Short mmCIF file of C-alpha atoms in Angstrom, two decimals:
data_model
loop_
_atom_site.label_atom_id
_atom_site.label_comp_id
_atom_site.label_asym_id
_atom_site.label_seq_id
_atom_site.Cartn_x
_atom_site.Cartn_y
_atom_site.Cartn_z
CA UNK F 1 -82.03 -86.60 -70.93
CA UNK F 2 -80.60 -87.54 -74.24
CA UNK F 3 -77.04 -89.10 -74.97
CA UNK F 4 -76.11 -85.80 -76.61
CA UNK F 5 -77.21 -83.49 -73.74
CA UNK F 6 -75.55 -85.87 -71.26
CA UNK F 7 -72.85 -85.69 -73.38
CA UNK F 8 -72.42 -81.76 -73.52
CA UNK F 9 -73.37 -81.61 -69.49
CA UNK F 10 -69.95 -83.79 -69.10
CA UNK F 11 -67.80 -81.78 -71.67
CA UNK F 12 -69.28 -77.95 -69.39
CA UNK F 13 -68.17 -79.95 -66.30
CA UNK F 14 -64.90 -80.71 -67.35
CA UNK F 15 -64.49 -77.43 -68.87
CA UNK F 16 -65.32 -75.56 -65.66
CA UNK F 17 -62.85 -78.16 -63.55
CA UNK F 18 -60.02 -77.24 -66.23
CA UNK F 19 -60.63 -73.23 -66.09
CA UNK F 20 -60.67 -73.43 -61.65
CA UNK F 21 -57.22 -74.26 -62.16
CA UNK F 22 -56.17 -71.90 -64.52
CA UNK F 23 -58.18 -68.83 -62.61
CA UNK F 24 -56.45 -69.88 -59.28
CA UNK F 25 -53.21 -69.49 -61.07
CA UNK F 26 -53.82 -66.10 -62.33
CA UNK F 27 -54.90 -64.82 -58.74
CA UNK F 28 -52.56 -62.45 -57.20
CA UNK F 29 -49.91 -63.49 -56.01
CA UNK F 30 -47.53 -62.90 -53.17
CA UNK F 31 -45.87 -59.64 -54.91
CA UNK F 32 -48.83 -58.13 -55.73
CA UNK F 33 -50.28 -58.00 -52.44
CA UNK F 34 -50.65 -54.52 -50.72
CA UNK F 35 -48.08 -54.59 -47.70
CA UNK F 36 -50.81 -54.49 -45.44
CA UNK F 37 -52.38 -57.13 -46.64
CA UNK F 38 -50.14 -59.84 -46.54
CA UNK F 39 -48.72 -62.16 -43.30
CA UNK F 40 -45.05 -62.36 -43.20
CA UNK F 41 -42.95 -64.49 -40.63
CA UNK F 42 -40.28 -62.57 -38.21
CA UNK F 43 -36.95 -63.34 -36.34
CA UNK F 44 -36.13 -62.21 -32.65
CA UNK F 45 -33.16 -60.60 -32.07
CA UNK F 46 -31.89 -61.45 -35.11
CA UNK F 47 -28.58 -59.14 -33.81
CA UNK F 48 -27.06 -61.94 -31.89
CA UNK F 49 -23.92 -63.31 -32.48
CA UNK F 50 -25.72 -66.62 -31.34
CA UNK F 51 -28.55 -66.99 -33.68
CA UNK F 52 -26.30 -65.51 -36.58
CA UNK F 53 -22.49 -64.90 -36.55
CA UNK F 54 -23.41 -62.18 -39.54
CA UNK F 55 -26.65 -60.11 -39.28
CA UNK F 56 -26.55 -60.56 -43.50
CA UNK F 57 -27.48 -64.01 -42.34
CA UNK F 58 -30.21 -63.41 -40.83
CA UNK F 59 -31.84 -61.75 -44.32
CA UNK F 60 -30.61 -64.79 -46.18
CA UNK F 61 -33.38 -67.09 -44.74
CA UNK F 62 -35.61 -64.57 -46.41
CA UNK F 63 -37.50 -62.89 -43.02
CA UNK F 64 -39.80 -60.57 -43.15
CA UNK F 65 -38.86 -58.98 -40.09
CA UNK F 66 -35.65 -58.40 -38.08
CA UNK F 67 -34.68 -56.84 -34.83
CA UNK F 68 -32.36 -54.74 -33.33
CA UNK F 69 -31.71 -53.67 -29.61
CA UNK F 70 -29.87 -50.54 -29.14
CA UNK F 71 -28.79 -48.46 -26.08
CA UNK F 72 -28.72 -45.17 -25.94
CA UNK F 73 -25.02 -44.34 -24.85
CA UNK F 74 -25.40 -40.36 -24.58
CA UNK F 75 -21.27 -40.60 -23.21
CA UNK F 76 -19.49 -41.68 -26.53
CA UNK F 77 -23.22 -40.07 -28.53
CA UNK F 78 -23.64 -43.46 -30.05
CA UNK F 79 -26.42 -46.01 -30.17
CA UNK F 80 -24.89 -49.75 -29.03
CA UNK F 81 -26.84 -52.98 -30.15
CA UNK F 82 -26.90 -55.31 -27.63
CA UNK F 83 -28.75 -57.57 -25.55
CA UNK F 84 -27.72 -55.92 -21.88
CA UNK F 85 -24.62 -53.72 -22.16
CA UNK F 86 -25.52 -50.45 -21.90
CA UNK F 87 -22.13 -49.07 -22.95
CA UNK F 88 -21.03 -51.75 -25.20
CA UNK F 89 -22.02 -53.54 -28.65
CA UNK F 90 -22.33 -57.13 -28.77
CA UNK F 91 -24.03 -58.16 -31.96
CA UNK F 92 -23.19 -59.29 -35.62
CA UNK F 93 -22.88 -56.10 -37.52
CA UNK F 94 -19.76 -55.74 -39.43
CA UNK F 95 -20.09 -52.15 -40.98
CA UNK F 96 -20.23 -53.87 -44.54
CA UNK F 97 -19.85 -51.42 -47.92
CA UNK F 98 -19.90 -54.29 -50.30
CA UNK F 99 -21.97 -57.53 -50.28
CA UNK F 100 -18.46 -59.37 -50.33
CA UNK F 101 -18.14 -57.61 -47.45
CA UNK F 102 -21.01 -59.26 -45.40
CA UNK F 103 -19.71 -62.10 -44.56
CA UNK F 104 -16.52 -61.44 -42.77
CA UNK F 105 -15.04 -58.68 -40.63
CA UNK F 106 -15.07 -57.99 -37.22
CA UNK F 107 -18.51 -57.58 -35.42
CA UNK F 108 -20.15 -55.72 -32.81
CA UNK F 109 -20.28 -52.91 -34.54
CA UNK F 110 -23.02 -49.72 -33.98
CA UNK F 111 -26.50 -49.14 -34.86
CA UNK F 112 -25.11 -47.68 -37.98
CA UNK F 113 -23.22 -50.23 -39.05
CA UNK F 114 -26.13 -52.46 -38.94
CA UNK F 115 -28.64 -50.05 -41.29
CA UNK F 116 -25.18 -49.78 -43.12
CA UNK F 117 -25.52 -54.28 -43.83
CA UNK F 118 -29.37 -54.07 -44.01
CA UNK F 119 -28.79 -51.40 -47.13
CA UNK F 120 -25.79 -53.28 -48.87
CA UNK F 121 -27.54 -56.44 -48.63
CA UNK F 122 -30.68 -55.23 -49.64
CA UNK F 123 -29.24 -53.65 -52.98
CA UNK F 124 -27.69 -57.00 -53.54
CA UNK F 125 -31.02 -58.49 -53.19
CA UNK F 126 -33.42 -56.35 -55.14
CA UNK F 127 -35.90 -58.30 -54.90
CA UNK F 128 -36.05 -59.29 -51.95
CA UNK F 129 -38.74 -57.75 -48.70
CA UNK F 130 -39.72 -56.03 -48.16
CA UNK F 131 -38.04 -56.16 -44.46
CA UNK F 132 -39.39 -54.46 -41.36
CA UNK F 133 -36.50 -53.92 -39.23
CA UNK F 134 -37.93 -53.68 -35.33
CA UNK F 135 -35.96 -51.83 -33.43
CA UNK F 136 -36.19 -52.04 -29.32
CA UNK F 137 -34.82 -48.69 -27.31
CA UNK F 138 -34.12 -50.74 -24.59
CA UNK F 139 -33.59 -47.79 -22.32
CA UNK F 140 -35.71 -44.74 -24.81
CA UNK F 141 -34.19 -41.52 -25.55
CA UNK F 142 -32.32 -39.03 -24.49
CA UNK F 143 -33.41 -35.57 -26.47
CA UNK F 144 -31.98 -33.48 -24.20
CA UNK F 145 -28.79 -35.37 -24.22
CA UNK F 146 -28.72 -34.77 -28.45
CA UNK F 147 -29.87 -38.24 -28.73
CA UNK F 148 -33.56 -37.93 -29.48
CA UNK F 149 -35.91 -38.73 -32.43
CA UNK F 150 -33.95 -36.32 -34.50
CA UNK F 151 -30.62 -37.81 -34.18
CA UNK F 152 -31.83 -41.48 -35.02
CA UNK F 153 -33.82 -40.17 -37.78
CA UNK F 154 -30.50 -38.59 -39.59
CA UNK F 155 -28.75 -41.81 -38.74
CA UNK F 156 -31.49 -44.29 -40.24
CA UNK F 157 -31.25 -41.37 -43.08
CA UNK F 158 -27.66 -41.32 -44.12
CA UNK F 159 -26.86 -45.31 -43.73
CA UNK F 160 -30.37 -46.95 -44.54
CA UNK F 161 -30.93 -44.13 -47.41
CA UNK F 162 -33.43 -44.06 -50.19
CA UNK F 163 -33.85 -47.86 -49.24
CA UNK F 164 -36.22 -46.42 -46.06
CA UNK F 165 -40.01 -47.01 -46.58
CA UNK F 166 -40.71 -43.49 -44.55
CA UNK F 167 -43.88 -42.14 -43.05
CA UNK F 168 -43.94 -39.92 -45.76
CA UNK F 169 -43.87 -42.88 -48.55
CA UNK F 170 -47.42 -43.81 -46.84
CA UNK F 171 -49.23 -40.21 -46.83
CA UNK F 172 -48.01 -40.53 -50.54
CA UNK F 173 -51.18 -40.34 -52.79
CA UNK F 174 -50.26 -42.28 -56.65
CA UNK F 175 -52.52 -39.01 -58.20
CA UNK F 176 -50.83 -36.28 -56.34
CA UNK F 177 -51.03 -34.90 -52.89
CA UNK F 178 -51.24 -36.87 -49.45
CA UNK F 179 -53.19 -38.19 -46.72
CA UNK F 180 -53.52 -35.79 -43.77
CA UNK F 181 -52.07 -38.36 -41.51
CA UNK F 182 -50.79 -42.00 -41.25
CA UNK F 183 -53.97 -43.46 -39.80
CA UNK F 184 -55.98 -41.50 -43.08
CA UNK F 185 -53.55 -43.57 -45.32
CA UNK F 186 -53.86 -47.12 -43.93
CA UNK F 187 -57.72 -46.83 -43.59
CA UNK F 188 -57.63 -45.03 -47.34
CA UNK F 189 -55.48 -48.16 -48.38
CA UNK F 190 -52.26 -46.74 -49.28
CA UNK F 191 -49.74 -49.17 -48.88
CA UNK F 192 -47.59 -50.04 -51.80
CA UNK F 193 -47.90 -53.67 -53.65
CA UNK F 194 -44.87 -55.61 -51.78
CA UNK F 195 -43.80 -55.43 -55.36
CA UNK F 196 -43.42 -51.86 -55.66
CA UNK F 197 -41.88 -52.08 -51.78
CA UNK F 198 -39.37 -54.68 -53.32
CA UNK F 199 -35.68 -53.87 -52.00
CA UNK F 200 -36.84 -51.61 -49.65
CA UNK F 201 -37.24 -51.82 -45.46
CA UNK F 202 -39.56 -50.28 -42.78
CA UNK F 203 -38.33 -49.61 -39.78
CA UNK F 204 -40.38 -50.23 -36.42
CA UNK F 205 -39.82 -48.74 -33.04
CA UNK F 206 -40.76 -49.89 -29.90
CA UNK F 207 -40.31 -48.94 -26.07
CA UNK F 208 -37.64 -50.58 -24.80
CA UNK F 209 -37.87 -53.09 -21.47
CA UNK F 210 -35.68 -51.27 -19.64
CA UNK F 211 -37.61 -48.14 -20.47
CA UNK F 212 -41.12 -49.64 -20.00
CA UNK F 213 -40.12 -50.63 -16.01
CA UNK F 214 -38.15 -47.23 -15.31
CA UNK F 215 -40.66 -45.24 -12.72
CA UNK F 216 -39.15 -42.46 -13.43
CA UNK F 217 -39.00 -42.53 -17.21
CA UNK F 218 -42.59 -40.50 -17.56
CA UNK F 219 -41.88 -40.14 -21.23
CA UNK F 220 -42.05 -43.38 -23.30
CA UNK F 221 -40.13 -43.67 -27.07
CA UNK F 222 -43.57 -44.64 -28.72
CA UNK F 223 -45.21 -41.26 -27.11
CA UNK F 224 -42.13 -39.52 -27.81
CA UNK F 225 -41.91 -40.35 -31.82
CA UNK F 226 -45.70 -39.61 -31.78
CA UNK F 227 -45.31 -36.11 -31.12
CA UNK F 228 -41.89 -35.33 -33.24
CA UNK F 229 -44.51 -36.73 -35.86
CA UNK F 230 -47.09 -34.72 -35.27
CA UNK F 231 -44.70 -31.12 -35.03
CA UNK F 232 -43.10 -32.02 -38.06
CA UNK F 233 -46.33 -32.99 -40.28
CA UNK F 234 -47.26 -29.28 -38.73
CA UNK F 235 -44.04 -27.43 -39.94
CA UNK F 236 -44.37 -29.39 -43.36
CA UNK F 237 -41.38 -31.52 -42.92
CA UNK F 238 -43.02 -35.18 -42.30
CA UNK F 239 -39.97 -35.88 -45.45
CA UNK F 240 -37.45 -35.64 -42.92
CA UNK F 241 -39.52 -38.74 -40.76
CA UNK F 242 -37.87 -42.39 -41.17
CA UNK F 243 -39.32 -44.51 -38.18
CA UNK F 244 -43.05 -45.49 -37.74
CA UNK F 245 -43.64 -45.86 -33.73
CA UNK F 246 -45.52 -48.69 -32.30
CA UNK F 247 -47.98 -49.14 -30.05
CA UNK F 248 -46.44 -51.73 -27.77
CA UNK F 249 -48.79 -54.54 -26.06
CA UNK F 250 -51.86 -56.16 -26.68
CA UNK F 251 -54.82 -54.68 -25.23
CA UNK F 252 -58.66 -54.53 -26.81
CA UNK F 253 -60.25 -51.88 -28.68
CA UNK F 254 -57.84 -49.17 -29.90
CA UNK F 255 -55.21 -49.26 -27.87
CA UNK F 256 -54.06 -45.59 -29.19
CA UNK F 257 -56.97 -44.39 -26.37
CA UNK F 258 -53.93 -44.36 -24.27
CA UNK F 259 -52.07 -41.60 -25.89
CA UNK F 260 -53.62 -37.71 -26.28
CA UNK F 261 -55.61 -37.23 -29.10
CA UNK F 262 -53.27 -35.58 -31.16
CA UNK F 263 -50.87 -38.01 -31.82
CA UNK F 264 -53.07 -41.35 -31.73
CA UNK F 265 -53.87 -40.49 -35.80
CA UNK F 266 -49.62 -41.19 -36.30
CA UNK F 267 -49.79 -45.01 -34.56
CA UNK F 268 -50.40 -47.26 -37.64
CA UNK F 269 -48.07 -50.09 -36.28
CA UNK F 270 -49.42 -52.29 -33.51
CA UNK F 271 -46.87 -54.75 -31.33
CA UNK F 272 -47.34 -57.17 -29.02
CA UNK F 273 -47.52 -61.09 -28.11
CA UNK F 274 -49.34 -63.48 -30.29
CA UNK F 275 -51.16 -65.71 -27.62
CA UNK F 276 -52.33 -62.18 -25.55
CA UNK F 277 -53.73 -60.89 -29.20
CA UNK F 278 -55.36 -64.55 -29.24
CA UNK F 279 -57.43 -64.06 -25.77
CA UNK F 280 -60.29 -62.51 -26.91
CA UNK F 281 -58.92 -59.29 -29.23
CA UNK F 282 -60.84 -59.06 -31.76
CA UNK F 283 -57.84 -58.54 -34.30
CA UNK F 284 -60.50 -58.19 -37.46
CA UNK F 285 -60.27 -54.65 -36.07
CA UNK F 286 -56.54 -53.62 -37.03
CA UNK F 287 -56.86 -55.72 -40.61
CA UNK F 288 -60.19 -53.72 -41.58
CA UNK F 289 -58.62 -50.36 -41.25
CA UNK F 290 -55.34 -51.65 -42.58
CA UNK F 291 -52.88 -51.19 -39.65
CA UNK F 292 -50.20 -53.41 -39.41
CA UNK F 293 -49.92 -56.21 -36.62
CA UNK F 294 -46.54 -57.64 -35.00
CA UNK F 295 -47.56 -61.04 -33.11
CA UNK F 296 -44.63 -61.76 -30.96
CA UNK F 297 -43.69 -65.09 -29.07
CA UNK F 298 -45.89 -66.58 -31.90
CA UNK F 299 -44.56 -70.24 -30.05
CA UNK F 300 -46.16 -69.35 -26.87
CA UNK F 301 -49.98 -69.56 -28.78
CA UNK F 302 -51.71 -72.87 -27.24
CA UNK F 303 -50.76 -75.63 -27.94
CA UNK F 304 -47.27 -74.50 -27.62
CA UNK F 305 -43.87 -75.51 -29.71
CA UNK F 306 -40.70 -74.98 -29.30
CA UNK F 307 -39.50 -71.23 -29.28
CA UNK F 308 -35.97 -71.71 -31.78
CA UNK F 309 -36.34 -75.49 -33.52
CA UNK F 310 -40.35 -76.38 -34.03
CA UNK F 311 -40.76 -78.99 -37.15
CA UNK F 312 -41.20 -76.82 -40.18
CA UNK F 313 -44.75 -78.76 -40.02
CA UNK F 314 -45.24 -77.37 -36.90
CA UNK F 315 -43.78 -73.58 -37.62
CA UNK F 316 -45.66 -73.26 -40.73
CA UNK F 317 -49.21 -74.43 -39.07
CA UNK F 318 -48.36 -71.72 -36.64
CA UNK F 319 -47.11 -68.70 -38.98
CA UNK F 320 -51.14 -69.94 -40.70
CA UNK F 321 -52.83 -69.75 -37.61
CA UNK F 322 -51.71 -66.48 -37.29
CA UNK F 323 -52.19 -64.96 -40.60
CA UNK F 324 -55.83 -65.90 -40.43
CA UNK F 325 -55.96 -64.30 -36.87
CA UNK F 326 -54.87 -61.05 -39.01
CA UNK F 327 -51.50 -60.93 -38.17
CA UNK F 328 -49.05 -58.80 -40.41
CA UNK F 329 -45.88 -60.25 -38.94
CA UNK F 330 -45.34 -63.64 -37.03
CA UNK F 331 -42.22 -63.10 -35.12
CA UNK F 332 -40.59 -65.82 -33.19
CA UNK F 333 -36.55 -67.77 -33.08
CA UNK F 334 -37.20 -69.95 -36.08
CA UNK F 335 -33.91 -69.32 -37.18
CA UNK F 336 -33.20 -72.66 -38.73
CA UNK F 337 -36.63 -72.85 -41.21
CA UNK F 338 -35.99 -70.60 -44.23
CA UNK F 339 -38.60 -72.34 -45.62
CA UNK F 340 -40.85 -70.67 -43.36
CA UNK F 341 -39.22 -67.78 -42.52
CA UNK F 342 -39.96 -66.76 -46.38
CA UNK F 343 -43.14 -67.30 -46.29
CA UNK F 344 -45.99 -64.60 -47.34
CA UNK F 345 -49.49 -65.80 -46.90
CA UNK F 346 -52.81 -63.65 -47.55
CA UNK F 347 -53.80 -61.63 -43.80
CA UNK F 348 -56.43 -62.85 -42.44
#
């Protein structure tokens, strides 16, 4: 080979080792990911007055996800958030209207009042999520007590507002018209950039313990949501929907196989603990079609760390792990790592 050809073969090679760089760079990045494609990190119970004396708190490490436990009190017609008391809040909502606001008051507020934080601190933070709020009905519903899937809808609805990513949002087609039903718009991959979702929260519902070991509770919140889904995409008023239910636990295959058929097509939101999903779920499944996947206990995933303060080493090799096992959420008590609780990684 001659001096100039050896020559040019070193100038292409450098070249190419410049552009990787520069191409790398341009890649998408975090923002421009569709929601369902991305691997967020969650808090626990993010409610308590322990982990944060204000909820607004809580958002400030920058989490992807927060929770909520609330009791259906069908005496005083009001949902309470707290860890036990049935009758009685405990938690560190102050009923904010202001972002100055956030930060002081009393607590133990409502349900209410805590959409009513989420949404002030989210319009202070416009760029920030988008959040999935979880919410646990510890004990379910109580339709024919007045508090069923229609009550909590109009209260997510008048204090979360137009900040709600709804069911509706999803069947959303950018061209005109919609998806027949939720599991058509996952699979069709609908779900907005986390740009475009910027600002904005989802909120999750799940069965709640007390619910889940009641014998004689024969109708579960996840089943119940399914089917006030279903009647209303059939009256043509899926608009008025502001909750997507969850299937709750890991279990292989499609787990919807436990519902009737009719209402396993609204289930796009899949729950349950990380080192369970781990045992031999093939969790490929839910990221292929798009569906979104809450790994819980994400500490508990051999070798284990600790639940509340892991090394930020250790929580971020963890919240990885995770996100390549497909993942959309890695929930946990990391409450003291906003460094990883802000973290969005590529799923899978």
């Amino acid at each position: 080979m001659t001096v100039r050809r050896i020559l040019a073969a070193g100038l292409l090679a450098l070249a190419a080792a410049a552009v990787i760089p520069v191409q790398q760079a341009a890649a998408a990045g975090p923002g421009e990911l569709p929601f369902g494609s991305a691997t967020t990190v969650g808090l626990h119970n993010t409610y308590d007055p322990a982990a944060f004396p204000y909820l607004a708190q809580g958002l400030d490490t920058g989490t992807g996800l927060i929770e909520l436990d609330a009791w259906t009190d069908t005496i005083t017609k009001e949902w309470k958030v707290s860890h036990s008391n049935p009758l009685g809040n405990a938690n560190n909502c102050v009923n904010a209207t202001t972002a100055a606001q956030l930060y002081s008051g009393g607590a133990n507020k409502n349900l209410e009042a805590c959409f009513d934080d989420i949404r002030v601190w989210l319009a202070a933070h416009p760029t920030a999520g988008p959040l999935v709020v979880k919410l646990e009905l510890k004990g379910g519903f109580a339709a024919n007590r007045g508090m069923g899937p229609k009550e909590l809808d109009a209260l997510i609805a008048a204090h979360l507002g137009s900040a709600a990513f709804r069911p509706a949002d999803l069947l959303a087609k950018a061209g005109g018209g919609a998806y027949p039903s939720l599991d058509d718009a996952a699979r069709g991959g609908n779900w907005p950039s986390r740009a475009a979702l910027a600002g904005r929260a989802m909120v999750e519902v799940i069965p709640g313990t007390v619910e889940e070991s009641n014998p004689f509770d024969t109708l579960h919140t996840d089943v119940e949501y399914g089917r006030y889904l279903r009647d209303l995409a059939a009256a043509g008023k899926l608009g008025q929907a502001q909750i997507f239910p969850a299937v709750h636990g890991a279990a292989a295959a499609d787990p919807r196989s436990r519902y009737e058929a009719a209402i396993r097509p609204w289930f796009v939101l899949f729950d349950g603990d990380a080192a369970a999903f781990l045992n031999g779920i093939d969790t490929s499944w839910y990221d292929s079609r798009h569906y979104l996947l809450v790994m819980t206990d994400a500490q508990n995933v051999a070798p284990a760390i600790s639940g509340t303060d892991p090394t930020a080493d250790q929580a971020r090799a963890r919240a990885v792990q995770l996100a390549a096992a497909h993942a959309s959420v890695v929930s946990s008590d990391w409450r003291h790592l906003p460094e990883v609780q802000s973290l969005v990684l590529p799923r899978g």
